[in-house]
Amino acid sequence: MRRWVPRKRAGAALLALGLVGCAGGDPTPIRQGTGHHLVPPFIGRPAVARPLGGARIPQHPFMAATAANNMHGDSFVSDTHAASGPLGRAPVVVSSARGLLGGECASVTFDHRGRILTVCASAARMELLLLDPRTLRELASYRLPQRPSTRTLSLRRITSDTSGGVYFYLDQRERAVIGTAARRIEVVAHDDAGFHLERAYDLAPVVPPGDAVTAVLPDWAGRYWFATRQGLIGTVEAESGRIATRALAGEEIENSFAVGPDGVFIVSDHAMYGFTADPASGTPEITWRETYDRGARRKIGQINQGSGTTPTLLGEEWVAIGDNAEPRMNVLIYRRGRDVAGARLVCRQPVFAPGASATENTFVGFGRSVVVENNAGYDLFLTMMFGRTGAGGVARVDLDDDGQGCHVLWESREISPTAVPKLSLGNGLLYLYTKLPDAPWWTDAYYLTAVDFRTGATVYKTLTGTGLGYDNHWAAITIGPDATAYAGTLRGLLAVRDGS
């Protein structure tokens, strides 16, 4: 297996290459790299659907339909979808290239007609797009402000910038609510004529120049909550536009956050927080704070030092994150109530191999289980070319029956370097975006991979493509209402569905 090899600098000249995306007509497929015919197009066998029962995530009153409204599917950040995904029956892959080395569509959501709304980012621009879900043809576009990081020649700074609209969501009227690089919250509606801005909230009076809005989500009362990279937490009253803030001094937030009926849950690079809003002023109030082991450094495989996970809510009682401990990271599960008897932390479960253990992607959460993906070893995408892979590994961790601890139920050796994985409750399959180790002629071969959630056994792999353009680079997998799996890549967006 060819592992990651450190390099001190990446070619900034690559940013000068053409980055213009497609518009209007039939999309241009993402170009295949070398070795496409040297690797198997399909591995394994078609799956048999085995739906997962149990309680579903409650519908948020101020968000679009659950499992279709943001990168992580719902406000609990469960990364589950009620719909069935592809079963691997004569699979078909469709792709749309948005630019030579840019145009990654990291978050995919759907309106009630099944059309895709996604924000695609490149070194040149960010756009909100409306796409046909079958062909990926562009139906409408809305230009977003350019992120300040993209005006630099620092590839690391660009690729570690999670601001500008990546963590957008759809509200109850299917409008895109976006924290933009202009330090605004923009509410953008769409119809058959295209996109139009309905309202904008100026955050510049409270968000200083040089800071950036990372994520926006509503609470159960309809307030907009936002978090910035430099640790500012804020609320905006939707009607009046009144803003209230609280700063987490010396702390950084590079992930999104989770929202339940009981509050807002945010992780910084130092601590895990529970928040509620003051009913009168809207000021974010800390209901609890728990520090965690943030490690001594940023691990290769994470964007910053500290947790790489957006918090995941489990049922009505728990919230889960990962830490940055050495030599092994831990899955941490907390009681999330305002007041708890005994210790708030109920689970600290180490996962993966010593010295090769890190995650930058949020857990999948279902019932009393979380699935964690190992991203250790993935750095800049340029360092992962020519067959190199990260450490790999995926694990399912379950709470003990008495709720006083947790344990590893299964581990998989699949190498899913960066993708936000998803679980289909409709068929019981966990979807990963994996890289084939030891591919011939240093081929970079990427697969949509289905794993049995119950056992951890790999069921099948479908080749999506080879080469740099198919590197997923932290984008999410999303299961559409028509059983299609979508995944963002460095060059755009692809879809995998069962054939006829």
Short mmCIF file of C-alpha atoms in Angstrom, two decimals:
data_model
loop_
_atom_site.label_atom_id
_atom_site.label_comp_id
_atom_site.label_asym_id
_atom_site.label_seq_id
_atom_site.Cartn_x
_atom_site.Cartn_y
_atom_site.Cartn_z
CA MET A 1 0.00 0.00 0.00
CA ARG A 2 1.42 3.37 -0.98
CA ARG A 3 1.14 5.72 1.95
CA TRP A 4 1.13 9.49 2.24
CA VAL A 5 4.56 11.05 1.83
CA PRO A 6 5.02 14.60 3.21
CA ARG A 7 5.97 17.41 0.86
CA LYS A 8 6.91 20.86 2.00
CA ARG A 9 5.20 22.81 -0.73
CA ALA A 10 2.49 22.37 -3.37
CA GLY A 11 2.59 23.96 -6.75
CA ALA A 12 0.73 27.24 -6.44
CA ALA A 13 0.99 27.56 -10.20
CA LEU A 14 -1.77 24.96 -10.47
CA LEU A 15 -4.19 27.64 -9.36
CA ALA A 16 -3.52 29.53 -12.54
CA LEU A 17 -4.99 26.70 -14.62
CA GLY A 18 -8.46 27.07 -16.10
CA LEU A 19 -11.18 26.95 -13.46
CA VAL A 20 -14.23 27.90 -15.48
CA GLY A 21 -17.24 25.65 -14.81
CA CYS A 22 -19.91 24.41 -17.17
CA ALA A 23 -23.17 26.30 -17.53
CA GLY A 24 -26.47 25.64 -19.17
CA GLY A 25 -26.27 22.71 -21.63
CA ASP A 26 -25.39 19.09 -21.16
CA PRO A 27 -22.67 18.68 -18.53
CA THR A 28 -19.15 17.64 -19.40
CA PRO A 29 -18.21 14.41 -17.59
CA ILE A 30 -15.25 14.45 -15.24
CA ARG A 31 -12.27 13.24 -17.24
CA GLN A 32 -10.83 9.85 -16.37
CA GLY A 33 -7.21 9.67 -15.31
CA THR A 34 -4.65 7.03 -16.16
CA GLY A 35 -5.26 3.40 -15.27
CA HIS A 36 -9.02 3.47 -15.71
CA HIS A 37 -8.94 0.16 -17.61
CA LEU A 38 -6.46 -1.44 -15.22
CA VAL A 39 -8.73 -1.59 -12.17
CA PRO A 40 -11.97 -3.55 -11.71
CA PRO A 41 -15.17 -1.62 -12.48
CA PHE A 42 -17.11 -3.57 -9.84
CA ILE A 43 -16.07 -5.61 -6.80
CA GLY A 44 -18.38 -7.77 -4.70
CA ARG A 45 -22.02 -8.56 -5.31
CA PRO A 46 -25.31 -6.65 -5.52
CA ALA A 47 -26.89 -6.03 -2.12
CA VAL A 48 -30.22 -7.17 -0.77
CA ALA A 49 -32.07 -4.38 1.01
CA ARG A 50 -32.44 -4.93 4.77
CA PRO A 51 -34.11 -1.76 6.11
CA LEU A 52 -33.25 -0.45 9.56
CA GLY A 53 -36.15 0.20 11.91
CA GLY A 54 -36.31 2.45 14.91
CA ALA A 55 -36.99 6.07 15.80
CA ARG A 56 -36.45 8.67 13.10
CA ILE A 57 -35.01 12.15 13.49
CA PRO A 58 -37.75 14.70 14.36
CA GLN A 59 -38.65 17.16 11.64
CA HIS A 60 -37.23 20.60 12.36
CA PRO A 61 -40.07 23.18 12.10
CA PHE A 62 -37.83 25.74 10.32
CA MET A 63 -35.99 23.43 7.92
CA ALA A 64 -36.94 21.53 4.77
CA ALA A 65 -37.71 17.82 4.86
CA THR A 66 -35.37 15.80 7.08
CA ALA A 67 -32.55 14.03 5.18
CA ALA A 68 -32.62 16.66 2.45
CA ASN A 69 -31.86 19.96 4.13
CA ASN A 70 -28.08 20.28 4.71
CA MET A 71 -24.74 18.51 4.30
CA HIS A 72 -25.46 16.19 7.22
CA GLY A 73 -29.08 15.45 6.29
CA ASP A 74 -30.84 16.92 9.32
CA SER A 75 -30.33 19.24 12.27
CA PHE A 76 -29.25 16.31 14.49
CA VAL A 77 -26.31 15.82 12.08
CA SER A 78 -27.16 12.11 11.87
CA ASP A 79 -25.87 11.62 8.29
CA THR A 80 -28.67 9.14 7.73
CA HIS A 81 -31.23 9.00 4.95
CA ALA A 82 -34.61 7.28 5.08
CA ALA A 83 -34.42 6.50 1.36
CA SER A 84 -32.69 3.45 -0.04
CA GLY A 85 -29.42 4.00 -1.86
CA PRO A 86 -28.11 2.05 -4.86
CA LEU A 87 -27.84 -1.72 -4.38
CA GLY A 88 -25.07 -2.27 -6.94
CA ARG A 89 -27.27 -3.73 -9.67
CA ALA A 90 -25.71 -2.87 -13.04
CA PRO A 91 -24.53 0.48 -11.62
CA VAL A 92 -24.42 3.60 -13.76
CA VAL A 93 -22.11 6.56 -13.02
CA VAL A 94 -22.92 10.08 -14.24
CA SER A 95 -20.67 13.07 -13.57
CA SER A 96 -20.48 16.80 -14.20
CA ALA A 97 -17.16 18.64 -14.34
CA ARG A 98 -17.31 22.17 -12.97
CA GLY A 99 -13.71 23.12 -13.66
CA LEU A 100 -10.23 21.75 -14.31
CA LEU A 101 -9.14 21.78 -10.67
CA GLY A 102 -12.15 23.33 -9.00
CA GLY A 103 -15.89 23.36 -8.67
CA GLU A 104 -16.29 20.85 -5.84
CA CYS A 105 -19.92 20.46 -4.78
CA ALA A 106 -19.54 19.51 -1.13
CA SER A 107 -23.17 19.70 0.07
CA VAL A 108 -26.18 18.32 -1.82
CA THR A 109 -29.79 19.07 -0.84
CA PHE A 110 -33.14 18.53 -2.61
CA ASP A 111 -36.34 20.48 -3.09
CA HIS A 112 -39.76 18.80 -3.07
CA ARG A 113 -39.46 18.11 -6.82
CA GLY A 114 -36.24 16.19 -6.29
CA ARG A 115 -34.04 18.85 -7.89
CA ILE A 116 -30.57 19.35 -6.46
CA LEU A 117 -29.50 22.53 -4.70
CA THR A 118 -25.78 22.62 -4.04
CA VAL A 119 -22.99 25.09 -3.39
CA CYS A 120 -19.94 24.42 -5.56
CA ALA A 121 -16.60 26.01 -4.72
CA SER A 122 -13.39 26.52 -6.66
CA ALA A 123 -10.33 28.71 -6.37
CA ALA A 124 -12.10 31.20 -8.64
CA ARG A 125 -15.68 31.33 -7.38
CA MET A 126 -18.53 29.95 -5.31
CA GLU A 127 -21.99 29.35 -6.73
CA LEU A 128 -25.36 28.13 -5.55
CA LEU A 129 -26.65 25.82 -8.27
CA LEU A 130 -29.95 24.18 -9.19
CA LEU A 131 -29.29 20.89 -11.00
CA ASP A 132 -31.31 18.19 -12.71
CA PRO A 133 -30.93 15.12 -10.46
CA ARG A 134 -30.67 12.62 -13.34
CA THR A 135 -28.33 14.37 -15.77
CA LEU A 136 -26.70 16.91 -13.38
CA ARG A 137 -27.49 19.58 -15.98
CA GLU A 138 -27.38 23.11 -14.60
CA LEU A 139 -30.85 24.70 -14.39
CA ALA A 140 -29.95 27.93 -12.58
CA SER A 141 -27.02 29.55 -10.78
CA TYR A 142 -26.48 32.24 -8.15
CA ARG A 143 -23.04 33.77 -7.70
CA LEU A 144 -21.77 33.95 -4.11
CA PRO A 145 -19.01 36.23 -2.78
CA GLN A 146 -15.52 34.91 -3.26
CA ARG A 147 -13.77 33.65 -0.14
CA PRO A 148 -10.77 35.82 0.85
CA SER A 149 -8.60 32.69 1.11
CA THR A 150 -8.92 32.14 -2.64
CA ARG A 151 -7.20 35.47 -3.30
CA THR A 152 -3.99 34.04 -1.86
CA LEU A 153 -1.52 31.59 -3.35
CA SER A 154 -1.71 29.32 -0.31
CA LEU A 155 -3.21 26.02 -1.38
CA ARG A 156 -3.35 24.89 2.24
CA ARG A 157 -5.28 27.97 3.28
CA ILE A 158 -7.76 27.54 0.44
CA THR A 159 -8.34 23.85 1.07
CA SER A 160 -8.81 24.32 4.82
CA ASP A 161 -11.36 27.13 4.45
CA THR A 162 -14.81 25.82 5.44
CA SER A 163 -16.54 29.20 5.21
CA GLY A 164 -18.48 30.98 2.49
CA GLY A 165 -21.48 28.70 2.06
CA VAL A 166 -20.33 25.09 2.28
CA TYR A 167 -22.54 24.58 5.35
CA PHE A 168 -25.73 26.09 3.91
CA TYR A 169 -29.20 24.67 4.60
CA LEU A 170 -32.73 24.71 3.14
CA ASP A 171 -35.41 26.30 5.30
CA GLN A 172 -39.07 25.24 5.59
CA ARG A 173 -39.84 27.15 2.37
CA GLU A 174 -36.91 25.44 0.60
CA ARG A 175 -34.93 28.66 0.47
CA ALA A 176 -31.16 28.35 0.71
CA VAL A 177 -29.84 30.06 3.85
CA ILE A 178 -26.16 30.79 3.39
CA GLY A 179 -23.45 32.37 5.50
CA THR A 180 -21.43 34.12 2.80
CA ALA A 181 -17.87 35.38 2.58
CA ALA A 182 -19.26 38.93 2.60
CA ARG A 183 -20.14 38.41 6.30
CA ARG A 184 -23.83 38.21 5.53
CA ILE A 185 -26.59 35.64 5.91
CA GLU A 186 -28.37 35.48 2.57
CA VAL A 187 -31.80 33.88 2.13
CA VAL A 188 -32.11 32.81 -1.51
CA ALA A 189 -35.34 31.48 -3.03
CA HIS A 190 -35.69 29.58 -6.31
CA ASP A 191 -38.39 28.85 -8.84
CA ASP A 192 -38.52 27.90 -12.51
CA ALA A 193 -37.17 31.35 -13.43
CA GLY A 194 -34.05 30.89 -11.30
CA PHE A 195 -32.72 32.19 -7.98
CA HIS A 196 -33.53 35.49 -6.29
CA LEU A 197 -32.36 37.04 -3.04
CA GLU A 198 -35.23 37.45 -0.60
CA ARG A 199 -33.39 38.87 2.38
CA ALA A 200 -29.88 39.51 3.65
CA TYR A 201 -28.67 40.06 7.20
CA ASP A 202 -25.48 42.10 7.54
CA LEU A 203 -23.14 40.56 10.14
CA ALA A 204 -20.26 42.96 9.47
CA PRO A 205 -21.05 45.04 12.59
CA VAL A 206 -20.25 41.99 14.77
CA VAL A 207 -17.97 39.79 12.59
CA PRO A 208 -14.64 41.59 12.16
CA PRO A 209 -12.66 41.67 8.91
CA GLY A 210 -10.49 38.60 8.65
CA ASP A 211 -13.05 36.36 10.33
CA ALA A 212 -15.53 34.24 8.38
CA VAL A 213 -18.94 32.65 8.94
CA THR A 214 -18.51 28.90 9.07
CA ALA A 215 -22.09 27.65 9.42
CA VAL A 216 -25.71 28.76 9.85
CA LEU A 217 -28.64 26.75 11.26
CA PRO A 218 -31.96 27.68 12.89
CA ASP A 219 -33.05 26.74 16.39
CA TRP A 220 -36.49 25.36 17.19
CA ALA A 221 -37.80 28.92 17.76
CA GLY A 222 -36.73 30.05 14.28
CA ARG A 223 -33.68 32.14 15.19
CA TYR A 224 -30.70 31.92 12.89
CA TRP A 225 -27.57 30.75 14.71
CA PHE A 226 -24.15 31.28 13.19
CA ALA A 227 -20.59 30.39 14.14
CA THR A 228 -17.40 31.96 12.82
CA ARG A 229 -13.93 30.51 12.36
CA GLN A 230 -12.53 32.71 15.14
CA GLY A 231 -15.00 31.49 17.75
CA LEU A 232 -17.88 33.97 17.59
CA ILE A 233 -21.34 32.49 18.27
CA GLY A 234 -24.35 34.56 17.25
CA THR A 235 -28.10 34.60 16.79
CA VAL A 236 -30.22 36.65 14.41
CA GLU A 237 -33.93 37.26 14.99
CA ALA A 238 -35.49 36.47 11.61
CA GLU A 239 -38.11 39.24 11.55
CA SER A 240 -36.31 42.17 13.18
CA GLY A 241 -32.77 41.23 12.20
CA ARG A 242 -31.57 41.80 15.77
CA ILE A 243 -28.15 40.22 16.37
CA ALA A 244 -26.77 38.90 19.67
CA THR A 245 -23.35 37.31 20.10
CA ARG A 246 -21.00 35.55 22.49
CA ALA A 247 -17.27 35.12 21.85
CA LEU A 248 -15.27 32.02 22.75
CA ALA A 249 -11.98 33.80 23.35
CA GLY A 250 -8.95 32.04 21.91
CA GLU A 251 -10.99 29.22 20.36
CA GLU A 252 -11.60 28.29 16.73
CA ILE A 253 -14.62 26.68 15.05
CA GLU A 254 -14.10 25.02 11.67
CA ASN A 255 -17.05 22.60 11.74
CA SER A 256 -20.80 23.06 11.59
CA PHE A 257 -23.01 22.44 14.62
CA ALA A 258 -26.10 20.47 15.65
CA VAL A 259 -29.53 21.68 16.77
CA GLY A 260 -32.21 19.82 18.72
CA PRO A 261 -35.40 20.87 20.49
CA ASP A 262 -33.27 21.15 23.64
CA GLY A 263 -30.56 23.46 22.35
CA VAL A 264 -27.60 24.11 20.07
CA PHE A 265 -24.43 22.01 20.30
CA ILE A 266 -21.10 23.38 19.13
CA VAL A 267 -17.55 22.05 19.29
CA SER A 268 -14.52 24.33 19.18
CA ASP A 269 -10.88 23.30 18.98
CA HIS A 270 -10.85 23.32 22.81
CA ALA A 271 -14.24 22.25 24.16
CA MET A 272 -17.70 20.82 23.57
CA TYR A 273 -20.62 23.18 24.34
CA GLY A 274 -24.33 23.13 24.92
CA PHE A 275 -26.06 26.45 24.18
CA THR A 276 -29.52 27.96 24.49
CA ALA A 277 -30.68 31.48 23.62
CA ASP A 278 -31.89 34.00 26.16
CA PRO A 279 -35.63 34.25 25.41
CA ALA A 280 -35.68 38.05 25.57
CA SER A 281 -32.39 39.14 24.00
CA GLY A 282 -31.46 36.06 21.96
CA THR A 283 -27.96 36.10 23.48
CA PRO A 284 -26.28 32.68 23.25
CA GLU A 285 -26.02 31.25 26.77
CA ILE A 286 -23.61 28.46 27.66
CA THR A 287 -25.57 25.72 29.44
CA TRP A 288 -22.52 23.45 29.76
CA ARG A 289 -18.92 23.18 28.63
CA GLU A 290 -16.60 20.17 28.61
CA THR A 291 -12.96 20.33 27.53
CA TYR A 292 -11.47 17.36 25.69
CA ASP A 293 -8.01 16.14 24.71
CA ARG A 294 -7.13 18.39 21.75
CA GLY A 295 -3.68 16.88 21.35
CA ALA A 296 -0.38 18.65 20.93
CA ARG A 297 -0.60 19.34 17.19
CA ARG A 298 -2.73 19.22 14.08
CA LYS A 299 -2.65 15.66 12.86
CA ILE A 300 -2.24 14.87 9.18
CA GLY A 301 -5.82 14.09 8.27
CA GLN A 302 -7.43 17.04 10.07
CA ILE A 303 -7.90 20.68 9.15
CA ASN A 304 -6.92 22.15 12.52
CA GLN A 305 -5.84 21.06 15.98
CA GLY A 306 -8.84 19.81 17.89
CA SER A 307 -11.96 17.87 17.06
CA GLY A 308 -12.62 17.30 13.37
CA THR A 309 -16.26 16.38 13.90
CA THR A 310 -19.49 18.31 13.84
CA PRO A 311 -21.45 17.16 16.93
CA THR A 312 -23.96 14.35 16.32
CA LEU A 313 -27.10 14.09 18.46
CA LEU A 314 -28.22 10.59 19.46
CA GLY A 315 -31.86 10.38 20.46
CA GLU A 316 -33.01 12.74 23.18
CA GLU A 317 -30.10 12.23 25.56
CA TRP A 318 -26.62 12.13 24.00
CA VAL A 319 -24.23 14.07 21.76
CA ALA A 320 -21.08 12.59 20.21
CA ILE A 321 -17.78 14.03 18.91
CA GLY A 322 -14.24 12.85 18.28
CA ASP A 323 -11.19 14.25 20.05
CA ASN A 324 -7.58 14.70 18.86
CA ALA A 325 -5.83 12.54 21.44
CA GLU A 326 -2.54 10.72 20.96
CA PRO A 327 -1.67 8.00 20.26
CA ARG A 328 -5.31 7.15 19.39
CA MET A 329 -8.29 9.42 18.93
CA ASN A 330 -11.39 8.74 21.02
CA VAL A 331 -15.09 8.66 20.33
CA LEU A 332 -16.64 10.81 23.06
CA ILE A 333 -20.33 10.61 24.00
CA TYR A 334 -21.82 13.10 26.46
CA ARG A 335 -25.14 13.49 28.20
CA ARG A 336 -26.47 16.67 26.69
CA GLY A 337 -29.09 17.80 29.22
CA ARG A 338 -28.70 21.11 31.02
CA ASP A 339 -28.27 19.38 34.37
CA VAL A 340 -27.03 15.79 34.68
CA ALA A 341 -26.45 13.49 37.63
CA GLY A 342 -22.90 12.22 37.73
CA ALA A 343 -20.35 12.61 34.96
CA ARG A 344 -21.46 14.25 31.73
CA LEU A 345 -19.00 12.16 29.69
CA VAL A 346 -20.33 8.59 29.49
CA CYS A 347 -18.03 7.17 26.82
CA ARG A 348 -14.38 7.52 25.79
CA GLN A 349 -13.60 4.81 23.24
CA PRO A 350 -10.21 4.79 21.45
CA VAL A 351 -10.30 3.77 17.80
CA PHE A 352 -7.83 2.84 15.04
CA ALA A 353 -4.10 2.17 15.27
CA PRO A 354 -1.69 4.11 17.51
CA GLY A 355 -0.08 6.94 15.59
CA ALA A 356 -2.54 6.60 12.69
CA SER A 357 -5.85 7.77 14.11
CA ALA A 358 -7.70 10.97 13.17
CA THR A 359 -11.01 12.05 11.72
CA GLU A 360 -12.10 15.27 10.04
CA ASN A 361 -15.56 13.93 9.21
CA THR A 362 -18.65 13.79 11.33
CA PHE A 363 -19.95 10.52 12.70
CA VAL A 364 -22.95 8.70 11.30
CA GLY A 365 -25.43 8.48 14.19
CA PHE A 366 -28.26 5.96 14.40
CA GLY A 367 -30.00 4.89 17.58
CA ARG A 368 -27.24 4.23 20.12
CA SER A 369 -24.54 3.75 17.46
CA VAL A 370 -22.00 5.97 15.73
CA VAL A 371 -19.77 5.17 12.76
CA VAL A 372 -16.37 6.86 12.64
CA GLU A 373 -14.08 7.08 9.60
CA ASN A 374 -10.29 7.29 9.85
CA ASN A 375 -8.85 10.16 7.80
CA ALA A 376 -5.31 9.88 9.19
CA GLY A 377 -2.66 10.52 6.53
CA TYR A 378 -4.74 12.58 4.09
CA ASP A 379 -3.19 16.00 3.60
CA LEU A 380 -3.33 18.25 0.54
CA PHE A 381 -4.81 16.40 -2.40
CA LEU A 382 -1.57 16.79 -4.36
CA THR A 383 0.23 14.64 -1.79
CA MET A 384 -2.24 11.79 -2.35
CA MET A 385 -1.57 11.27 -6.06
CA PHE A 386 0.18 8.30 -7.71
CA GLY A 387 -1.56 5.63 -5.66
CA ARG A 388 -0.90 7.03 -2.20
CA THR A 389 -3.53 6.46 0.48
CA GLY A 390 -4.13 7.34 4.08
CA ALA A 391 -4.19 4.86 6.96
CA GLY A 392 -7.81 3.88 6.41
CA GLY A 393 -10.29 2.20 8.68
CA VAL A 394 -13.93 2.57 9.66
CA ALA A 395 -15.44 1.56 13.01
CA ARG A 396 -18.88 1.28 14.56
CA VAL A 397 -19.07 2.22 18.25
CA ASP A 398 -22.19 1.41 20.30
CA LEU A 399 -23.28 2.65 23.68
CA ASP A 400 -23.45 -0.09 26.29
CA ASP A 401 -26.91 -1.29 27.27
CA ASP A 402 -26.68 0.49 30.63
CA GLY A 403 -25.63 3.77 28.99
CA GLN A 404 -22.50 3.93 31.16
CA GLY A 405 -19.86 3.25 28.50
CA CYS A 406 -19.39 2.11 24.93
CA HIS A 407 -17.56 -0.48 22.83
CA VAL A 408 -16.38 -1.14 19.28
CA LEU A 409 -18.90 -3.43 17.58
CA TRP A 410 -16.96 -3.86 14.32
CA GLU A 411 -14.03 -2.47 12.37
CA SER A 412 -13.52 -2.33 8.62
CA ARG A 413 -10.21 -1.90 6.79
CA GLU A 414 -11.77 0.15 3.98
CA ILE A 415 -9.82 3.30 3.08
CA SER A 416 -12.30 6.16 2.85
CA PRO A 417 -9.85 9.08 2.88
CA THR A 418 -12.15 12.09 3.21
CA ALA A 419 -15.82 11.53 2.36
CA VAL A 420 -18.64 12.36 4.76
CA PRO A 421 -20.22 8.87 4.89
CA LYS A 422 -23.96 8.24 4.87
CA LEU A 423 -26.25 5.48 6.13
CA SER A 424 -29.34 4.43 4.18
CA LEU A 425 -32.07 3.38 6.61
CA GLY A 426 -34.03 2.14 3.60
CA ASN A 427 -31.57 -0.68 2.84
CA GLY A 428 -29.18 -0.91 5.81
CA LEU A 429 -26.07 0.03 3.84
CA LEU A 430 -23.34 2.46 4.92
CA TYR A 431 -21.89 4.33 1.93
CA LEU A 432 -18.21 5.26 1.78
CA TYR A 433 -16.05 6.81 -0.93
CA THR A 434 -12.95 4.65 -0.95
CA LYS A 435 -9.59 4.53 -2.65
CA LEU A 436 -8.15 1.27 -3.95
CA PRO A 437 -4.77 0.46 -2.35
CA ASP A 438 -1.96 -1.08 -4.39
CA ALA A 439 -3.59 -0.19 -7.71
CA PRO A 440 -1.41 -0.96 -10.75
CA TRP A 441 0.78 1.73 -12.30
CA TRP A 442 0.20 4.12 -9.37
CA THR A 443 -3.42 4.54 -10.37
CA ASP A 444 -5.67 6.68 -8.18
CA ALA A 445 -8.90 4.64 -8.31
CA TYR A 446 -11.99 5.76 -6.40
CA TYR A 447 -15.07 3.71 -5.57
CA LEU A 448 -18.51 4.19 -4.08
CA THR A 449 -18.42 1.42 -1.49
CA ALA A 450 -21.38 -0.13 0.35
CA VAL A 451 -20.81 -1.70 3.78
CA ASP A 452 -23.35 -3.66 5.82
CA PHE A 453 -24.16 -1.43 8.80
CA ARG A 454 -24.99 -4.42 10.98
CA THR A 455 -21.76 -6.39 10.42
CA GLY A 456 -19.18 -4.06 8.85
CA ALA A 457 -18.72 -6.42 5.90
CA THR A 458 -18.08 -4.80 2.51
CA VAL A 459 -20.87 -5.73 0.11
CA TYR A 460 -19.78 -4.06 -3.14
CA LYS A 461 -17.64 -1.35 -4.72
CA THR A 462 -18.48 0.59 -7.88
CA LEU A 463 -15.65 2.38 -9.70
CA THR A 464 -16.52 6.07 -10.03
CA GLY A 465 -13.30 7.11 -11.76
CA THR A 466 -9.55 7.44 -11.69
CA GLY A 467 -7.26 10.43 -11.31
CA LEU A 468 -7.11 13.67 -9.39
CA GLY A 469 -10.53 14.84 -10.58
CA TYR A 470 -12.21 12.03 -8.61
CA ASP A 471 -10.54 12.84 -5.28
CA ASN A 472 -13.44 13.55 -2.92
CA HIS A 473 -11.57 16.05 -0.68
CA TRP A 474 -14.01 16.30 2.27
CA ALA A 475 -17.26 16.47 0.29
CA ALA A 476 -20.35 14.59 1.45
CA ILE A 477 -22.06 11.53 0.05
CA THR A 478 -25.81 12.13 -0.21
CA ILE A 479 -28.64 9.66 -0.89
CA GLY A 480 -31.32 11.15 -3.13
CA PRO A 481 -35.05 10.40 -3.05
CA ASP A 482 -34.69 8.24 -6.21
CA ALA A 483 -32.07 5.89 -4.64
CA THR A 484 -29.14 7.69 -6.28
CA ALA A 485 -25.92 8.30 -4.35
CA TYR A 486 -24.21 11.64 -5.04
CA ALA A 487 -20.65 12.61 -4.13
CA GLY A 488 -18.68 15.80 -4.61
CA THR A 489 -15.18 15.62 -6.05
CA LEU A 490 -12.40 18.10 -6.76
CA ARG A 491 -13.81 18.67 -10.24
CA GLY A 492 -17.53 18.71 -9.54
CA LEU A 493 -20.27 16.21 -8.75
CA LEU A 494 -21.01 12.59 -9.60
CA ALA A 495 -24.01 10.30 -9.23
CA VAL A 496 -24.19 6.51 -8.90
CA ARG A 497 -27.48 4.67 -9.42
CA ASP A 498 -28.65 1.18 -10.26
CA GLY A 499 -29.15 0.40 -13.93
CA SER A 500 -32.34 -0.82 -15.50
#
